[in-house]
XYZ file of C-alpha atoms in Angstrom:
617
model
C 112.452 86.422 115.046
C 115.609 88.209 113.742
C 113.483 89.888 110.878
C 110.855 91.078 113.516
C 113.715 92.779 115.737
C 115.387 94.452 112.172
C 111.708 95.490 111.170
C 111.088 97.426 114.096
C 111.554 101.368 115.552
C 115.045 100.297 117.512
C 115.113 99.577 121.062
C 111.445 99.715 122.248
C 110.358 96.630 119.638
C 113.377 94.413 120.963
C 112.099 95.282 124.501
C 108.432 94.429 123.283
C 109.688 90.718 121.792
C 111.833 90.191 125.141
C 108.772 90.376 127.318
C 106.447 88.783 125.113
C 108.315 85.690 124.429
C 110.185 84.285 127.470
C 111.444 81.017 125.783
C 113.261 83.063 122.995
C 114.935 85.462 126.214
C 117.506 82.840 126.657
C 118.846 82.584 122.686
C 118.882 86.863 122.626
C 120.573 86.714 125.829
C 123.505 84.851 125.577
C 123.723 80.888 126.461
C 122.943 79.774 130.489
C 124.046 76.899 132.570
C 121.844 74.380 134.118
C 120.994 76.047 137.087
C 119.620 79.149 135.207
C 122.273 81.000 135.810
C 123.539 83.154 132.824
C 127.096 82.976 132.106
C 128.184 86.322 130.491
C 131.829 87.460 129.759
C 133.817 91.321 130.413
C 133.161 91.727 126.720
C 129.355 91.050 126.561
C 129.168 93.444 129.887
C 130.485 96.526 127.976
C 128.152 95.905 124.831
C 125.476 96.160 127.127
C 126.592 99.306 128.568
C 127.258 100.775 125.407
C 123.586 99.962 124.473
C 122.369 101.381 127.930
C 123.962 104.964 126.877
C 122.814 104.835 123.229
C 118.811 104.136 124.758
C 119.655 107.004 127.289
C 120.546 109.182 124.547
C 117.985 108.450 122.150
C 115.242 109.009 124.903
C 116.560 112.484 125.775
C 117.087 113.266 121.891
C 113.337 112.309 121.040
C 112.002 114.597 124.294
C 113.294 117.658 122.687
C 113.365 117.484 119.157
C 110.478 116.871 116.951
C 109.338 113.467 114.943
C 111.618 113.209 111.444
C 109.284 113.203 108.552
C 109.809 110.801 105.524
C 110.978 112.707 102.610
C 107.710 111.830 100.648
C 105.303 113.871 103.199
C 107.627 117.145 102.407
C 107.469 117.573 98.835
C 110.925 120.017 98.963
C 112.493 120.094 95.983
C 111.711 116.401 94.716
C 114.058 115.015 91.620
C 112.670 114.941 88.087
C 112.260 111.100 88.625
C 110.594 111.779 92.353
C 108.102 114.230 90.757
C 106.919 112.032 87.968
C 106.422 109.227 90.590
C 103.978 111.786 93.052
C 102.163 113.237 89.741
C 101.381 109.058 88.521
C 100.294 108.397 92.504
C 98.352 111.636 92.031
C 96.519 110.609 88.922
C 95.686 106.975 90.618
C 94.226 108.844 93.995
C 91.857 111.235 91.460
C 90.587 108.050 89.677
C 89.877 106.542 93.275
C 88.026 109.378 94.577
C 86.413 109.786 91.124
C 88.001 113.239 90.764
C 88.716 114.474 93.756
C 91.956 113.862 96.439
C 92.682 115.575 99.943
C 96.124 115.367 100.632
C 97.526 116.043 104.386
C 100.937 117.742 104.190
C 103.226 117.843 107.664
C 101.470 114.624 109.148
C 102.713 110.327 108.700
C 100.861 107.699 107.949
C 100.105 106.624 111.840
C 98.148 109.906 112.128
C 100.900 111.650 114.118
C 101.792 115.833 113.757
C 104.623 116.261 112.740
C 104.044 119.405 110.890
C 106.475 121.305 108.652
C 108.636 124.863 109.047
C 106.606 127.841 107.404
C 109.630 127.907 104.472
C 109.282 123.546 103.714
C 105.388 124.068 103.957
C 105.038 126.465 101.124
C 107.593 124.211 98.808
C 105.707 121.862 99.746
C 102.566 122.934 98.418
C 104.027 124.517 95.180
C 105.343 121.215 94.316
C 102.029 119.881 94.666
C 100.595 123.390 92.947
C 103.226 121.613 89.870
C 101.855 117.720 90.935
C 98.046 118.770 89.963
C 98.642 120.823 86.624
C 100.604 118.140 85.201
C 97.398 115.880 85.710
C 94.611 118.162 84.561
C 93.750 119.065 88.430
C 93.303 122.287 90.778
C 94.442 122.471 94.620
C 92.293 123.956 97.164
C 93.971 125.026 100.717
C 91.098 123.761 102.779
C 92.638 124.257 106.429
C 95.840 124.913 108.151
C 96.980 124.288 111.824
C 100.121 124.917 114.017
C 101.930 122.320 115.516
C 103.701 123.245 119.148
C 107.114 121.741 120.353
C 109.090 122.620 123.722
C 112.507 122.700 122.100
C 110.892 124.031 118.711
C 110.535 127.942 118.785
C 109.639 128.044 115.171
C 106.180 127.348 114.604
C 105.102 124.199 112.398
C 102.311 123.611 110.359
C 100.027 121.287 109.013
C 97.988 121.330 106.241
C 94.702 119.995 104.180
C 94.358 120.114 100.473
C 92.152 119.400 98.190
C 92.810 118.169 94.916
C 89.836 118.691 92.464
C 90.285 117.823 88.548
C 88.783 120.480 85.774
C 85.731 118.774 84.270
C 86.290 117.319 80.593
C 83.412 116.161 78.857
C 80.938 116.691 81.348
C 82.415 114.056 83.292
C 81.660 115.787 86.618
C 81.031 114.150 89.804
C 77.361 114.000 90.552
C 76.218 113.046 94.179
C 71.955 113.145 94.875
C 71.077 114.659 98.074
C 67.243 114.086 99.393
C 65.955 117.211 101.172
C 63.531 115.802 103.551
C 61.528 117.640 106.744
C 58.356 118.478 108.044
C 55.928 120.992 106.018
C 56.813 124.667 106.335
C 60.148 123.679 107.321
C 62.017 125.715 105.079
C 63.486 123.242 102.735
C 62.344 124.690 99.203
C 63.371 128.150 100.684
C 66.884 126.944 101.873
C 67.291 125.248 98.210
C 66.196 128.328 96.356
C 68.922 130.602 98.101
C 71.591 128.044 97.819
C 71.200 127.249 93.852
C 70.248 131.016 93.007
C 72.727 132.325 95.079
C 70.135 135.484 96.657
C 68.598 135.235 100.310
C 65.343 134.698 100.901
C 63.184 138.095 102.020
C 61.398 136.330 104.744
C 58.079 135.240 102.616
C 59.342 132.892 100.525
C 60.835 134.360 97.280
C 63.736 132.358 97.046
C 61.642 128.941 96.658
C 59.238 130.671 93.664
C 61.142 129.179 90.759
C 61.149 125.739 92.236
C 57.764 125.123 92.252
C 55.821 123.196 89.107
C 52.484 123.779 89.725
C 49.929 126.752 90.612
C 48.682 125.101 93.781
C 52.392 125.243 94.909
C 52.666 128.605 94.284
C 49.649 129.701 95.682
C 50.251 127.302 99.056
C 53.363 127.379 99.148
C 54.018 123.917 100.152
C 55.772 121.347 97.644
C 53.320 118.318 96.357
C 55.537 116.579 93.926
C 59.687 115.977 93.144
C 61.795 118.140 91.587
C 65.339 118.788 90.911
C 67.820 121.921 91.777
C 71.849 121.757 91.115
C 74.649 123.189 93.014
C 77.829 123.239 91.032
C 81.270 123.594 92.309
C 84.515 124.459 90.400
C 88.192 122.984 89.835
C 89.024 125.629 92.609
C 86.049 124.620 94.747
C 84.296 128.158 94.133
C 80.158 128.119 93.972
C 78.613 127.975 90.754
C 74.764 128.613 90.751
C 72.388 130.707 88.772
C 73.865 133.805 89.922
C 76.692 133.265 87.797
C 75.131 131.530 85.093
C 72.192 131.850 83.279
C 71.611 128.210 82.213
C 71.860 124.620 83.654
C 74.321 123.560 80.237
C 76.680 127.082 81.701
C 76.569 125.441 85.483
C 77.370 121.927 83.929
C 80.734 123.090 82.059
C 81.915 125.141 84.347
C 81.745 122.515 87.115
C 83.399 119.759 88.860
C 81.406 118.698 91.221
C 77.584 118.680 91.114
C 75.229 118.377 94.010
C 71.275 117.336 93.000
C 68.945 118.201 95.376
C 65.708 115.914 95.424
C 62.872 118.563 96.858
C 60.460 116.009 98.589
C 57.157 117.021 99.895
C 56.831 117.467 103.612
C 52.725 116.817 103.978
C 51.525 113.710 105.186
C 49.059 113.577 102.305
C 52.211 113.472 99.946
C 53.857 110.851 101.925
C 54.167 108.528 98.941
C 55.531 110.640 96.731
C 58.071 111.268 99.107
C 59.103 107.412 99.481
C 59.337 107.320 95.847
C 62.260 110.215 95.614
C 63.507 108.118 98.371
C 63.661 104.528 96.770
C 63.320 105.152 93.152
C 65.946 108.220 92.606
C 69.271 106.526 95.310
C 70.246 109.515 97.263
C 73.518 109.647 98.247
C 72.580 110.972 101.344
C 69.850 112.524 102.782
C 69.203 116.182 104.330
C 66.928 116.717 107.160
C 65.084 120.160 107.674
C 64.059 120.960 111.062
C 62.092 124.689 112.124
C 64.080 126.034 115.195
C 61.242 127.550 116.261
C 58.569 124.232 115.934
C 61.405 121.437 116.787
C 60.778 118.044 115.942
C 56.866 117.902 114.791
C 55.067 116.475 111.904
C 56.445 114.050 109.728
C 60.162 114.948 110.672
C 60.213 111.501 113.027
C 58.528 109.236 109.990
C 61.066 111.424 107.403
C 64.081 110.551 109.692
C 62.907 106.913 110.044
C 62.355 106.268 106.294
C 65.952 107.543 105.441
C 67.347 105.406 108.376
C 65.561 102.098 106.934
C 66.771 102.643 103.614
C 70.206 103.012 104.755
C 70.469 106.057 103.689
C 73.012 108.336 105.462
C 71.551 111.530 106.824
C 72.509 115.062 107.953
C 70.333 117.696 109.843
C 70.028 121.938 109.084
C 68.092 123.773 111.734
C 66.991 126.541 109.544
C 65.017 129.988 110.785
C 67.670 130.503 113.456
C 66.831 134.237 112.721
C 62.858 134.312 114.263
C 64.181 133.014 117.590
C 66.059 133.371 120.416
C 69.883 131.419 121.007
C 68.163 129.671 123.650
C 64.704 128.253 121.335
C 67.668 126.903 119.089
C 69.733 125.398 121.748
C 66.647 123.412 123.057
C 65.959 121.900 119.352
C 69.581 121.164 118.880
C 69.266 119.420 122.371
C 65.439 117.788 121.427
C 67.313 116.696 117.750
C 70.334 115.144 119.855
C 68.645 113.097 122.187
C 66.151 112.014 119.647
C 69.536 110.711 117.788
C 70.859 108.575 120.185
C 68.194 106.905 121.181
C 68.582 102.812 120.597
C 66.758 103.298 117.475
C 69.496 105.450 115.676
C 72.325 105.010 117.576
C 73.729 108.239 115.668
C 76.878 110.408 117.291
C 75.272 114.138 116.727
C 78.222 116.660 115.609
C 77.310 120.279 115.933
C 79.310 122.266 113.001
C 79.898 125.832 114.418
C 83.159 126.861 112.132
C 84.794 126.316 109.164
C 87.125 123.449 110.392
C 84.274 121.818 111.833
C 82.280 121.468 108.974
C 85.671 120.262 106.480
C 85.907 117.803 109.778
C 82.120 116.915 109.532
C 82.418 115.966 105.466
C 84.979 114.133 106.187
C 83.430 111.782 108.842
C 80.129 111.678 107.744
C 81.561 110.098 104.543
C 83.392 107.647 106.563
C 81.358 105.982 109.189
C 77.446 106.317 108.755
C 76.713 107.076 112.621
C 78.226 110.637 112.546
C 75.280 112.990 111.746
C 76.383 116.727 111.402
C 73.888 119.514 112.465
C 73.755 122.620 110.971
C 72.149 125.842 112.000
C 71.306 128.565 109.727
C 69.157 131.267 108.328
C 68.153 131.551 104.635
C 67.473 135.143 105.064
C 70.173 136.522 106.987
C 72.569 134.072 105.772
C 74.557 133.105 108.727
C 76.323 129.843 108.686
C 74.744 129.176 105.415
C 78.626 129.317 104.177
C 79.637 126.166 106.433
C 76.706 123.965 104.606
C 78.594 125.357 101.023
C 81.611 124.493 102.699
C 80.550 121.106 103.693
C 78.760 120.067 100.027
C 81.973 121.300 98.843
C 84.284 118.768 100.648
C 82.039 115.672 100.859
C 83.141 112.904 98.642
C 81.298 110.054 97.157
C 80.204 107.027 98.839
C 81.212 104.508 95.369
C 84.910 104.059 94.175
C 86.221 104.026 91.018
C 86.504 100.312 91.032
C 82.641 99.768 91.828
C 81.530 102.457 89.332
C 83.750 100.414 86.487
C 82.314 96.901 87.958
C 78.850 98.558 87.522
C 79.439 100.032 84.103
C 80.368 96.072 82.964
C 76.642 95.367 83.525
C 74.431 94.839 80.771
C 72.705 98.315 80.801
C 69.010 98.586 82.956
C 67.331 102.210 83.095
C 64.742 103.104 85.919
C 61.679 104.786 84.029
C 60.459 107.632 86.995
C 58.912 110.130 85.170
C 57.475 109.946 81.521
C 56.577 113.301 79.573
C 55.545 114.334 75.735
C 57.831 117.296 74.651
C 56.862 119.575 71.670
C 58.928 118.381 68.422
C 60.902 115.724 70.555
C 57.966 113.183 71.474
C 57.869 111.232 74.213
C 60.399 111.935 76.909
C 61.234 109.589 80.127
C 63.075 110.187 83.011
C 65.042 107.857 85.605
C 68.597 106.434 86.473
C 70.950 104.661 84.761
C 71.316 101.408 87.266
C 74.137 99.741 85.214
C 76.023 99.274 81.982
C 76.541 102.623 79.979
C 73.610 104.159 77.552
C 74.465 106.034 74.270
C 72.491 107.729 71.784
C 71.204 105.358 69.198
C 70.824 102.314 71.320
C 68.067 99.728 70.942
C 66.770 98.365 73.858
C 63.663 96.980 75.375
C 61.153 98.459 77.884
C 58.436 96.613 80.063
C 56.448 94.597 81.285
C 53.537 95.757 80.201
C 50.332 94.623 81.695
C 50.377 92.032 79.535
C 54.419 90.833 80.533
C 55.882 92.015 77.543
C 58.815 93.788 76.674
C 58.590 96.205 73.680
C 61.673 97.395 71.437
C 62.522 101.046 71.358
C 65.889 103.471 70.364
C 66.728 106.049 72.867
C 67.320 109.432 70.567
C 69.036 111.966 72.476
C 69.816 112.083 76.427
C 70.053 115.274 78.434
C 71.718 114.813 81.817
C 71.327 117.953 84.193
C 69.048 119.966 81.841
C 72.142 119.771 79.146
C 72.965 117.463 76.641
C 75.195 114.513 76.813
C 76.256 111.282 74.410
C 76.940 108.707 76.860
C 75.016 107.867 80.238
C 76.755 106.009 82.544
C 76.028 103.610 85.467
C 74.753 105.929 88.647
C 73.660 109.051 86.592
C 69.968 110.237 86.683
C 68.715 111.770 82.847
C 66.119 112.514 80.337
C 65.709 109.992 77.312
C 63.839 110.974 74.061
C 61.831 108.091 72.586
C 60.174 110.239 70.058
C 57.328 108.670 68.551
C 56.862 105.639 70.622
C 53.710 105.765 72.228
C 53.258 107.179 75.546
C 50.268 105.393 76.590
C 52.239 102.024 76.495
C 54.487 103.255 79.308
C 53.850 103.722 83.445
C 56.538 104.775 86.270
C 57.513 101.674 87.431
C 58.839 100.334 83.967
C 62.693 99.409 83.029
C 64.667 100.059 79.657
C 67.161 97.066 79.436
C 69.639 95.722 76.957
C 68.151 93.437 74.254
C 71.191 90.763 75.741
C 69.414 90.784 79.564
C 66.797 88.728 78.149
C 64.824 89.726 81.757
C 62.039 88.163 83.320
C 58.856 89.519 85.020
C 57.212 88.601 88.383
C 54.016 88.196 90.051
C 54.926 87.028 93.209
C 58.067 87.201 95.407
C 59.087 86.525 98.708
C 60.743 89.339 101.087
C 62.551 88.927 104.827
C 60.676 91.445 106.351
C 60.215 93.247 109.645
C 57.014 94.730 110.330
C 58.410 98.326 112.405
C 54.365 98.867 112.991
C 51.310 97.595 113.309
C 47.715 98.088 114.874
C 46.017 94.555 115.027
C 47.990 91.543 113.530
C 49.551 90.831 110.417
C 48.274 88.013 108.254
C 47.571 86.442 104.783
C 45.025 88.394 102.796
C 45.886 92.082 103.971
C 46.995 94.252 101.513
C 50.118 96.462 101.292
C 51.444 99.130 99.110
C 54.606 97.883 98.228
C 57.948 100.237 97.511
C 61.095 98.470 95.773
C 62.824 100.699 93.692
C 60.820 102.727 91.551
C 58.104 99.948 91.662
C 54.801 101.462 93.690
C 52.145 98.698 93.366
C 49.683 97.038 96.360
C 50.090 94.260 96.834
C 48.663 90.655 98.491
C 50.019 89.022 101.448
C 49.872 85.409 100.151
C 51.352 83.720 102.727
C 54.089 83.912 106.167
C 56.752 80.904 106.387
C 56.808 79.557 109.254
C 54.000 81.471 110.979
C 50.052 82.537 111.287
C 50.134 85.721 112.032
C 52.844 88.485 112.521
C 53.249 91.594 115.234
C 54.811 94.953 115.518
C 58.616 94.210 115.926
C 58.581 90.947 114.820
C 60.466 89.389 111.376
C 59.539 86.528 108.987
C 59.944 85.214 105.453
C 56.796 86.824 103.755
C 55.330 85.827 100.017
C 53.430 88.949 98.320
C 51.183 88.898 95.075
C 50.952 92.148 93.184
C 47.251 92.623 92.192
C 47.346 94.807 88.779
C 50.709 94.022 86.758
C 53.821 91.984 87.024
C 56.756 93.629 87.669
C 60.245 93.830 86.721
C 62.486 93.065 90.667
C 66.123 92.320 91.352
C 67.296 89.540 94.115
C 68.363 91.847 97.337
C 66.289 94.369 96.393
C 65.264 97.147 99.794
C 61.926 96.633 100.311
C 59.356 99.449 102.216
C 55.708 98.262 102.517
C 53.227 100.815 104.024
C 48.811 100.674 104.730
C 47.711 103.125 107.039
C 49.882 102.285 109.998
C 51.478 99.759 109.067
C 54.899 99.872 108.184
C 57.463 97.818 107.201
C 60.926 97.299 105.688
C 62.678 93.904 104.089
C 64.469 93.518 101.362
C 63.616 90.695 98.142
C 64.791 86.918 98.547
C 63.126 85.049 95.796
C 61.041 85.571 92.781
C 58.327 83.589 91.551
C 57.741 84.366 87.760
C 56.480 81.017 87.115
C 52.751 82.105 89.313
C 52.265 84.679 86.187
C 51.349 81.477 84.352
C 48.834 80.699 87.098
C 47.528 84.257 86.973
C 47.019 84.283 83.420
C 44.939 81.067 83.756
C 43.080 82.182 87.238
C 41.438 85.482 84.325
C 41.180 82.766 81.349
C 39.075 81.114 83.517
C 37.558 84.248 84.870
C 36.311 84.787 81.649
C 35.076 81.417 80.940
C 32.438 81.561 84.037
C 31.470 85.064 82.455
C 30.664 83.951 79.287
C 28.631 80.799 80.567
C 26.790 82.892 83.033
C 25.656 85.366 79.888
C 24.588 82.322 78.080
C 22.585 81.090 81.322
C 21.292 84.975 81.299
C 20.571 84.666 77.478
């Protein structure tokens, strides 16, 4: 009890402790007679009177004067041993945030404003100016706000700052952002102005040298993925291809990178889209909504996907320019209600200024029900500066301390895309899921059709169009094979150390909830099933527990892939689409052992063939 009275803030925790705890009143108080009565002496009287004026004067001291601030949140004039113990606690809060740090000067660790005089602010930030050059590191005043006092005529201020570290080694932080939306939306368009740094002339230049094939060009409406970067310096400056000429110059001069995923918006494409979605892990997700067509299309399905895959999302209203303020309000108001419906439960956050948009990164990062909306034009520009200054601030959703437990792994490669290159050979693209992957290494790919893994050395990798030595767990690259044969490989596949010794599967079970369907679910229908960067249909073999299943309802479900085994991991999200029907789960068991059964279910196939030629013959 006596060390919860010295621990407190003075009188108001001895108060708290005297109310809570009756039975303790009488030991604080002095002793009592039998009768209740306290018996108190001339000399305890004038202690408490004493500590009656010391409360009074305390009270009336803390109305007009502001909160004292520790010495630590000031940064004036530190001592040589001070300053070496901020730069170390500087250099441990850039290996948390994986290179980047904001630091709140003139407010305590509660949360309250204190706020600092205009001369201790500006020591305070050249200290930390001296803090982040001794560690490799650049500050960034990101916003600054006055605090008010009665008795206080000199204003006091509080301020953000953001500590960003100069890239070494191309050891920049990457976060993947999936640009989802209905068709004509204006998501290529929005890209194209942001990573060439030019606005759009209202017909669609800007979104020209995304496009990778003819029919894209000539349609203007994306069919398949591909990849744009935004780069962003020590000093939190834009770096695009207005700047630089090449994707190696953007890489080197940047510390932060931002990959956009460009998804297709048609219905027809719809499974290419879930396969940026599941196979390439987004950091977060960016919905594109037309001001002047609102919610329509596939923007409901889009914003449903992302939502079952956990994926946090963000909205842009885009074409603000072809309609009136009030054609925008009305979206803004269609997209917010749509948001907090049960289904999504989301908190919608209009961003209208700077300080709402460094307020918007910083929340959306923190709890995944804040979803910021954005509205802009990509051909008069405005407010396009609040989504730079919003990819800018956001910080990554992994900690140091997972990314090193994930680099421990035994190294496993997503194969996503597969190419032949002139002179290099064949090429394949994906994500490094764990471990670390360096030039030179020997590992295995598979399963074939067949369930087999085959041996292979990765020859060079090129991360973000640029090459690199080491791949580690997280990143998305390019490995050369060279002359291992192309035919032998399908999306699908996985590289994986020769030490993983992994396993294939035919069949697997998956806790499931079927979000719609027309008749009823039961054994025998087929599915395409999504799980990663697996895309295979497959065989509902049986429900546990139950005969048939209906929209909204859950069960323990055991699938059959029909062409291949594949290679799954345990917990594994799970999306499962036919027509209609949808679905999401995630993977509870694997059966390897029915790939046996398989292979003797074609053995004896083949057996009834060959008698019924001989019956023939």
């Amino acid at each position: 009890m006596d060390a919860q009275i010295s621990g407190g803030t003075g009188v108001g925790t001895t108060a708290n402790i005297r109310s809570n705890f009756p039975n303790v009143r009488s030991n604080l108080q002095g002793p009592s007679s039998g009768n209740g009565r306290r018996m108190t002496s001339k000399k305890t009287r004038s202690k408490k009177g004493k500590r009656r004026k010391r409360r009074r004067s305390k009270k009336t001291k803390t109305n007009k004067t502001p909160p004292y601030l520790p010495p630590e949140l000031k940064l004036v004039n530190p001592t040589h041993y001070r300053f070496e113990h901020l730069a170390t606690q500087l250099k441990w809060r850039l290996q948390e945030g994986r290179g980047e740090a904001v630091y709140q000067i003139g407010v305590e660790d509660n949360g309250l404003l204190v706020g600092l005089s205009e001369g201790d602010m500006r020591a305070s930030l050249k200290t930390l100016r001296r803090m982040a050059e001794k560690v490799g590191a650049d500050i960034t005043l990101l916003r600054e706000r006055e605090v008010d006092y009665d008795s206080d005529r000199n204003c006091r201020k509080i301020s953000e700052v953001l500590v960003r570290k100069v890239p070494d080694d191309q050891q920049f932080l990457d976060l993947r952002v999936a640009v989802l939306g209905n068709v004509d939306s204006g998501k290529s368009t929005l890209l194209g102005v942001l990573t060439q740094g030019e606005l759009d002339n209202g017909r669609g230049r800007a979104r020209l040298n995304l496009f990778r094939h003819l029919h894209e060009i000539q349609t203007g409406r994306t069919s398949s993925i591909s990849f744009e970067i935004l780069g962003f310096n020590s000093k939190g400056e834009v770096v695009n291809y207005s700047d630089s000429r090449t994707a190696e110059e953007i890489c080197e001069s940047s510390s932060k990178m931002i990959t956009f995923i460009d998804l297709a918006g048609h219905h027809k494409y719809l499974k290419t889209t879930i396969f940026g979605l599941t196979s390439y892990c987004p950091d977060f997700a960016m919905l594109v909504v037309s001001a002047n067509t609102g919610i329509a299309g596939t923007t409901r399905e889009h914003l449903g996907l992302a939502m079952a895959l956990k994926v946090p999302i963000f909205i842009v209203v885009s074409k603000v320019d072809l309609c009136a303020k009030g054609t925008v309000e009305r979206t803004v108001r269609q997209l917010e209600h749509v948001l907090k419906l049960p289904g999504c439960n989301k908190v919608p956050m209009l961003v209208a200024s700077p300080d709402d948009a460094v307020t918007a990164a910083q929340q959306f990062a923190q709890s995944s029900s804040i979803t910021p909306i954005f509205t802009l034009s990509s051909v008069s520009g405005e407010s396009l500066d609040l989504l730079k200054v919003f990819f800018n601030i956001l910080p990554p959703l992994s900690n140091s301390k997972e990314q090193e437990e994930l680099m421990q792994q035994l190294t496993e490669f997503q194969v996503d895309e597969i190419y032949t290159v002139p002179d290099v050979g064949t090429v394949v693209g994906g994500t490094l899921y764990s471990g670390v992957c360096r030039e030179g290494e020997r590992l295995v790919v598979g399963p074939t059709d067949e369930g087999r893994f085959l041996r292979l050395k990765v020859g060079s990798i090129h991360r973000n169009r640029s090459a690199c030595r080491v791949l580690r767990a997280g990143q998305a690259a390019t490995l050369a094979l060279g002359n291992f044969d192309r035919s032998l490989l399908r999306k699908g596949m996985v590289m994986v150390s020769l030490k993983m010794n992994p396993t294939i599967c035919w069949q697997f079970e998956a806790a499931i909830i079927l979000l719609f369907h027309a008749k009823t679910f039961r054994r025998g229908f087929q599915v395409t099933v999504h799980v990663g960067n697996v895309r295979q249909t497959a065989t509902v073999e049986c429900l546990h527990g139950k005969e048939e299943l209906h929209t909204g309802e859950r069960a323990v479900v055991c699938f059959r892939f029909i062409k291949h085994p594949e290679y799954l991991r345990m917990g594994a999200k799970l999306l499962f689409r036919e027509g209609v029907t949808k679905g999401i789960g995630h993977v509870t068991s694997l059966l390897p052992d029915s790939h046996d059964q398989n292979q003797r279910e074609i053995e004896r196939r083949r057996k009834e063939g060959r008698r019924g030629n001989d019956k023939l013959s």
